[in-house]
Amino acid sequence: MDIQELLAQVQAYNPQADVARITRAYELARTAHAGQTRSTGEPYVTHSVAVAGILADLHLDEDSIVAALLHDVPEDTNVSLAMIQKEFGDEVAKRVDGVTKLSQLRLGMEQTEAESLRKMFMAMAEDIRVVLIKLADRLHNMRTLQALPPNKQKTIARETMEIFAPLANRLGIYKIRRELEDLSLKYLEPEKYKEIEALLAEGTDDSQAFIVQAISILRERLTQENITPIEISGRPKHIYSIYSKMKRKGRDFSQIYDIRGVRVIVNSVRECYLVLGVVHSLWTPI
Ligand code: MN
């Protein structure tokens, strides 16, 4: 993603966004990080833009997009937090500072339980948007983890699995949680990951067709019952959820039956039970 794509994406959900201000933040990040490269070899600012892009996917406010573009500036460049505050205001400075502090928090997993680390993380962040920027930062670092040496990959992947994926889960950002879990597993259990990935790929066409068919059958029956869901969606499950089920139940892939999922969102608890009744009348519960 480049800056133009980012601007277009932000404008699509936030027509009031100050495009010139976001562009200024980008220019500041670009000049401040000039000469720095990521381990992938790309200019450092590509990371800043990618992190802002992940937050734009979540439709975050303008200040968060600006803060995301600047999130590594005070720690890694000559431009100070005070300068950011002067240029972009208190809100942006507060969020950038929050992200910097979280980055400095050393997640020494040996002495502390993951659970208390997650709590400390949330308490330190104060503003939930700071945690969101940090999550987006971690997600992009995980997406580019192939560029780091193997021992670093494992440490970062473990930390992601124990701290960041559960945080994303608690915040209800399941899309990011799934991606963090799958990327972590890829580095923690590469053999298992490849095995499940290959098995899932074998059945991809089947899986997709099955889901589409199941949704259309369900939609038709729900219409007959006068239930109008807000949304029906389906997808093959993510690799980590299949992995953990195989592990938990001591089964192999062919014995895992729920490799696909369909989700129905309705308006009330009552409708939810009605839908469950319809589902049970159509398919045999296991
Ligand atoms: Mn970063």
CSV table of C-alpha atoms and ligand atoms in Angstrom, one decimal:
chain,number,residue,atom,x,y,z
A,1,MET,CA,0.0,0.0,0.0
A,2,ASP,CA,1.3,3.5,-0.8
A,3,ILE,CA,0.2,6.8,0.7
A,4,GLN,CA,-2.3,7.5,-2.1
A,5,GLU,CA,-4.1,4.3,-1.5
A,6,LEU,CA,-4.1,5.0,2.2
A,7,LEU,CA,-5.7,8.4,1.7
A,8,ALA,CA,-8.3,7.0,-0.7
A,9,GLN,CA,-9.2,4.3,1.9
A,10,VAL,CA,-9.5,6.8,4.7
A,11,GLN,CA,-11.6,9.2,2.7
A,12,ALA,CA,-14.0,6.3,1.7
A,13,TYR,CA,-15.2,5.9,5.3
A,14,ASN,CA,-14.3,9.4,6.7
A,15,PRO,CA,-15.0,12.1,4.1
A,16,GLN,CA,-14.2,14.7,6.7
A,17,ALA,CA,-10.6,13.5,7.1
A,18,ASP,CA,-8.0,16.2,6.6
A,19,VAL,CA,-6.1,14.7,3.7
A,20,ALA,CA,-3.4,17.5,3.8
A,21,ARG,CA,-2.7,16.8,7.5
A,22,ILE,CA,-2.3,13.0,6.9
A,23,THR,CA,0.0,13.7,4.0
A,24,ARG,CA,2.1,16.0,6.2
A,25,ALA,CA,2.4,13.2,8.8
A,26,TYR,CA,3.5,10.9,6.0
A,27,GLU,CA,6.1,13.4,4.8
A,28,LEU,CA,7.4,13.9,8.3
A,29,ALA,CA,7.7,10.1,8.8
A,30,ARG,CA,9.4,9.7,5.4
A,31,THR,CA,12.0,12.4,6.0
A,32,ALA,CA,12.6,11.3,9.6
A,33,HIS,CA,13.1,7.7,8.7
A,34,ALA,CA,15.1,8.6,5.5
A,35,GLY,CA,18.0,6.1,5.0
A,36,GLN,CA,16.5,3.5,7.4
A,37,THR,CA,15.3,0.3,5.9
A,38,ARG,CA,13.3,-2.6,7.2
A,39,SER,CA,14.8,-6.1,7.4
A,40,THR,CA,12.9,-6.8,4.1
A,41,GLY,CA,15.1,-4.2,2.5
A,42,GLU,CA,12.2,-1.7,1.9
A,43,PRO,CA,12.3,1.9,3.0
A,44,TYR,CA,11.2,2.1,6.7
A,45,VAL,CA,8.2,4.3,5.9
A,46,THR,CA,6.5,1.4,4.1
A,47,HIS,CA,6.0,0.0,7.6
A,48,SER,CA,4.4,3.2,8.9
A,49,VAL,CA,2.0,3.3,5.9
A,50,ALA,CA,1.2,-0.4,6.3
A,51,VAL,CA,0.4,0.1,10.0
A,52,ALA,CA,-1.9,3.0,9.2
A,53,GLY,CA,-3.5,0.9,6.5
A,54,ILE,CA,-4.4,-1.8,8.9
A,55,LEU,CA,-6.1,0.8,11.1
A,56,ALA,CA,-7.9,2.2,8.1
A,57,ASP,CA,-9.3,-1.3,7.6
A,58,LEU,CA,-10.8,-0.9,11.1
A,59,HIS,CA,-12.1,2.6,10.2
A,60,LEU,CA,-10.1,4.3,12.9
A,61,ASP,CA,-10.3,8.1,13.4
A,62,GLU,CA,-7.9,10.6,11.7
A,63,ASP,CA,-5.7,11.2,14.8
A,64,SER,CA,-5.1,7.4,15.0
A,65,ILE,CA,-4.1,7.3,11.3
A,66,VAL,CA,-1.7,10.2,11.9
A,67,ALA,CA,-0.3,8.7,15.1
A,68,ALA,CA,0.2,5.3,13.2
A,69,LEU,CA,2.2,7.1,10.5
A,70,LEU,CA,4.4,8.6,13.2
A,71,HIS,CA,4.5,5.7,15.7
A,72,ASP,CA,8.2,4.9,15.3
A,73,VAL,CA,9.4,8.4,14.9
A,74,PRO,CA,10.4,9.5,18.4
A,75,GLU,CA,12.1,6.2,19.2
A,76,ASP,CA,14.0,5.7,16.0
A,77,THR,CA,14.7,9.1,14.6
A,78,ASN,CA,15.9,12.6,15.5
A,79,VAL,CA,12.4,14.1,15.5
A,80,SER,CA,11.2,14.4,19.0
A,81,LEU,CA,7.8,13.9,20.6
A,82,ALA,CA,7.7,17.6,21.3
A,83,MET,CA,7.9,18.4,17.6
A,84,ILE,CA,5.1,16.0,16.9
A,85,GLN,CA,3.0,17.6,19.5
A,86,LYS,CA,3.7,21.1,18.1
A,87,GLU,CA,2.8,19.9,14.5
A,88,PHE,CA,-0.1,17.6,15.2
A,89,GLY,CA,-1.5,18.4,18.6
A,90,ASP,CA,-1.8,16.7,22.0
A,91,GLU,CA,-4.0,13.8,21.0
A,92,VAL,CA,-1.6,12.5,18.3
A,93,ALA,CA,1.4,13.1,20.7
A,94,LYS,CA,-0.3,11.2,23.5
A,95,ARG,CA,-1.0,8.2,21.3
A,96,VAL,CA,2.5,8.1,19.8
A,97,ASP,CA,3.9,8.3,23.3
A,98,GLY,CA,1.7,5.5,24.4
A,99,VAL,CA,2.9,3.2,21.6
A,100,THR,CA,6.5,4.1,22.3
A,101,LYS,CA,6.0,3.2,26.0
A,102,LEU,CA,4.4,-0.1,25.1
A,103,SER,CA,7.3,-0.9,22.8
A,104,GLN,CA,9.7,-0.3,25.6
A,105,LEU,CA,7.8,-2.7,27.9
A,106,ARG,CA,10.0,-5.8,27.9
A,107,LEU,CA,7.8,-8.8,27.7
A,108,GLY,CA,10.1,-11.2,29.7
A,109,MET,CA,7.9,-14.2,29.6
A,110,GLU,CA,9.9,-16.3,32.0
A,111,GLN,CA,9.2,-14.4,35.2
A,112,THR,CA,5.6,-13.2,34.5
A,113,GLU,CA,2.4,-15.0,33.5
A,114,ALA,CA,1.0,-14.1,30.1
A,115,GLU,CA,-2.3,-13.1,31.7
A,116,SER,CA,-0.7,-10.5,34.0
A,117,LEU,CA,1.3,-9.1,31.1
A,118,ARG,CA,-1.8,-8.6,29.1
A,119,LYS,CA,-3.4,-6.8,32.0
A,120,MET,CA,-0.3,-4.6,32.5
A,121,PHE,CA,-0.4,-3.9,28.8
A,122,MET,CA,-4.0,-2.7,28.9
A,123,ALA,CA,-3.5,-0.6,32.0
A,124,MET,CA,-0.4,1.1,30.6
A,125,ALA,CA,-2.1,1.9,27.4
A,126,GLU,CA,-4.9,4.0,29.0
A,127,ASP,CA,-6.4,4.8,25.6
A,128,ILE,CA,-7.7,1.7,23.7
A,129,ARG,CA,-6.6,3.2,20.4
A,130,VAL,CA,-3.0,3.0,21.6
A,131,VAL,CA,-3.5,-0.8,21.9
A,132,LEU,CA,-5.0,-0.8,18.4
A,133,ILE,CA,-2.0,0.9,16.9
A,134,LYS,CA,0.3,-1.5,18.8
A,135,LEU,CA,-1.7,-4.5,17.5
A,136,ALA,CA,-1.5,-3.1,13.9
A,137,ASP,CA,2.2,-2.6,14.4
A,138,ARG,CA,2.6,-6.2,15.5
A,139,LEU,CA,0.5,-7.6,12.7
A,140,HIS,CA,2.7,-5.9,10.1
A,141,ASN,CA,5.8,-7.1,11.8
A,142,MET,CA,4.4,-10.6,11.8
A,143,ARG,CA,3.6,-10.3,8.1
A,144,THR,CA,7.2,-9.4,7.4
A,145,LEU,CA,8.8,-11.8,9.9
A,146,GLN,CA,10.4,-14.0,7.2
A,147,ALA,CA,13.1,-11.3,6.9
A,148,LEU,CA,14.4,-11.9,10.5
A,149,PRO,CA,16.8,-14.6,11.7
A,150,PRO,CA,15.1,-17.9,12.8
A,151,ASN,CA,15.7,-17.5,16.6
A,152,LYS,CA,14.2,-14.0,16.6
A,153,GLN,CA,11.2,-15.3,14.6
A,154,LYS,CA,10.4,-17.8,17.3
A,155,THR,CA,10.7,-15.4,20.1
A,156,ILE,CA,8.4,-12.8,18.4
A,157,ALA,CA,6.0,-15.5,17.3
A,158,ARG,CA,5.7,-16.9,20.8
A,159,GLU,CA,5.1,-13.4,22.2
A,160,THR,CA,2.5,-12.8,19.6
A,161,MET,CA,0.7,-16.0,20.4
A,162,GLU,CA,0.7,-15.4,24.1
A,163,ILE,CA,0.1,-11.7,24.4
A,164,PHE,CA,-1.1,-10.1,21.2
A,165,ALA,CA,-3.5,-12.7,19.7
A,166,PRO,CA,-5.4,-13.0,23.1
A,167,LEU,CA,-5.5,-9.2,23.3
A,168,ALA,CA,-7.0,-8.9,19.8
A,169,ASN,CA,-9.5,-11.6,20.9
A,170,ARG,CA,-10.5,-9.7,24.0
A,171,LEU,CA,-11.0,-6.6,22.0
A,172,GLY,CA,-13.3,-8.5,19.6
A,173,ILE,CA,-11.0,-8.0,16.5
A,174,TYR,CA,-11.3,-11.6,15.4
A,175,LYS,CA,-9.9,-10.9,11.9
A,176,ILE,CA,-6.6,-9.7,13.4
A,177,ARG,CA,-6.6,-12.4,16.0
A,178,ARG,CA,-6.9,-15.1,13.4
A,179,GLU,CA,-4.1,-13.7,11.3
A,180,LEU,CA,-1.8,-13.3,14.3
A,181,GLU,CA,-2.5,-16.9,15.3
A,182,ASP,CA,-1.9,-18.3,11.9
A,183,LEU,CA,1.3,-16.3,11.4
A,184,SER,CA,2.6,-17.3,14.8
A,185,LEU,CA,1.9,-21.0,14.2
A,186,LYS,CA,3.8,-20.7,10.9
A,187,TYR,CA,7.0,-20.0,12.8
A,188,LEU,CA,6.4,-22.0,16.0
A,189,GLU,CA,5.3,-25.2,14.3
A,190,PRO,CA,6.3,-24.8,10.6
A,191,GLU,CA,5.8,-28.5,9.8
A,192,LYS,CA,2.3,-28.7,11.3
A,193,TYR,CA,1.4,-25.4,9.7
A,194,LYS,CA,2.4,-26.6,6.2
A,195,GLU,CA,0.6,-29.9,6.6
A,196,ILE,CA,-2.7,-28.3,7.6
A,197,GLU,CA,-2.3,-25.6,4.9
A,198,ALA,CA,-1.9,-28.2,2.2
A,199,LEU,CA,-4.8,-30.3,3.5
A,200,LEU,CA,-7.0,-27.3,3.5
A,201,ALA,CA,-5.9,-26.2,0.1
A,202,GLU,CA,-6.9,-29.7,-1.3
A,203,GLY,CA,-10.4,-29.1,-0.3
A,204,THR,CA,-10.7,-25.4,-1.0
A,205,ASP,CA,-13.0,-25.6,-4.0
A,206,ASP,CA,-15.2,-28.2,-2.2
A,207,SER,CA,-15.2,-26.1,1.0
A,208,GLN,CA,-16.2,-22.9,-0.8
A,209,ALA,CA,-18.9,-24.6,-2.7
A,210,PHE,CA,-20.2,-26.3,0.4
A,211,ILE,CA,-20.4,-23.1,2.3
A,212,VAL,CA,-22.2,-21.2,-0.5
A,213,GLN,CA,-24.7,-24.1,-0.7
A,214,ALA,CA,-25.2,-24.2,3.0
A,215,ILE,CA,-25.8,-20.5,3.2
A,216,SER,CA,-28.4,-20.6,0.4
A,217,ILE,CA,-30.3,-23.5,1.9
A,218,LEU,CA,-30.3,-21.8,5.3
A,219,ARG,CA,-31.4,-18.4,3.8
A,220,GLU,CA,-34.3,-20.0,2.1
A,221,ARG,CA,-35.5,-21.8,5.2
A,222,LEU,CA,-35.1,-18.7,7.4
A,223,THR,CA,-37.2,-16.7,4.9
A,224,GLN,CA,-40.0,-19.4,5.2
A,225,GLU,CA,-39.8,-18.9,9.0
A,226,ASN,CA,-40.0,-15.1,8.7
A,227,ILE,CA,-36.6,-14.6,10.2
A,228,THR,CA,-34.5,-11.9,8.6
A,229,PRO,CA,-30.9,-12.1,9.7
A,230,ILE,CA,-28.6,-9.1,9.7
A,231,GLU,CA,-25.9,-11.2,8.1
A,232,ILE,CA,-25.1,-14.7,7.0
A,233,SER,CA,-21.4,-15.4,6.2
A,234,GLY,CA,-19.2,-18.4,6.0
A,235,ARG,CA,-15.5,-19.3,5.5
A,236,PRO,CA,-13.1,-22.1,6.0
A,237,LYS,CA,-11.7,-22.0,9.5
A,238,HIS,CA,-8.2,-20.7,10.1
A,239,ILE,CA,-5.2,-22.9,10.4
A,240,TYR,CA,-4.6,-22.3,14.1
A,241,SER,CA,-8.1,-23.2,15.1
A,242,ILE,CA,-7.8,-26.6,13.3
A,243,TYR,CA,-4.3,-27.1,14.8
A,244,SER,CA,-5.4,-26.5,18.3
A,245,LYS,CA,-8.4,-28.8,17.9
A,246,MET,CA,-6.3,-31.6,16.6
A,247,LYS,CA,-4.0,-31.1,19.5
A,248,ARG,CA,-6.7,-30.8,22.1
A,249,LYS,CA,-8.6,-33.9,21.0
A,250,GLY,CA,-5.6,-35.9,19.8
A,251,ARG,CA,-7.1,-36.3,16.4
A,252,ASP,CA,-5.7,-36.1,12.9
A,253,PHE,CA,-7.0,-33.8,10.2
A,254,SER,CA,-9.4,-36.3,8.6
A,255,GLN,CA,-11.1,-36.6,12.0
A,256,ILE,CA,-11.8,-32.9,12.3
A,257,TYR,CA,-15.2,-32.2,11.0
A,258,ASP,CA,-15.7,-28.5,11.5
A,259,ILE,CA,-13.2,-27.2,9.1
A,260,ARG,CA,-15.8,-24.8,7.7
A,261,GLY,CA,-18.0,-22.4,9.6
A,262,VAL,CA,-21.2,-20.4,8.8
A,263,ARG,CA,-22.1,-17.4,11.0
A,264,VAL,CA,-25.6,-16.0,11.3
A,265,ILE,CA,-26.1,-12.6,13.0
A,266,VAL,CA,-29.6,-11.8,14.1
A,267,ASN,CA,-31.4,-9.0,16.0
A,268,SER,CA,-32.2,-10.8,19.3
A,269,VAL,CA,-31.6,-13.8,21.5
A,270,ARG,CA,-35.0,-15.1,20.7
A,271,GLU,CA,-34.2,-15.1,16.9
A,272,CYS,CA,-30.8,-16.7,17.7
A,273,TYR,CA,-32.6,-19.7,19.2
A,274,LEU,CA,-35.0,-19.8,16.3
A,275,VAL,CA,-32.1,-20.0,13.9
A,276,LEU,CA,-30.5,-22.7,15.9
A,277,GLY,CA,-33.7,-24.7,15.8
A,278,VAL,CA,-33.8,-24.3,12.0
A,279,VAL,CA,-30.1,-25.4,11.7
A,280,HIS,CA,-30.7,-28.5,13.8
A,281,SER,CA,-33.7,-29.4,11.7
A,282,LEU,CA,-31.6,-29.1,8.5
A,283,TRP,CA,-28.4,-30.8,9.6
A,284,THR,CA,-27.6,-33.4,12.3
A,285,PRO,CA,-25.9,-32.0,15.3
A,286,ILE,CA,-22.6,-33.7,16.3
B,1,MN,MN,6.6,-0.1,14.3
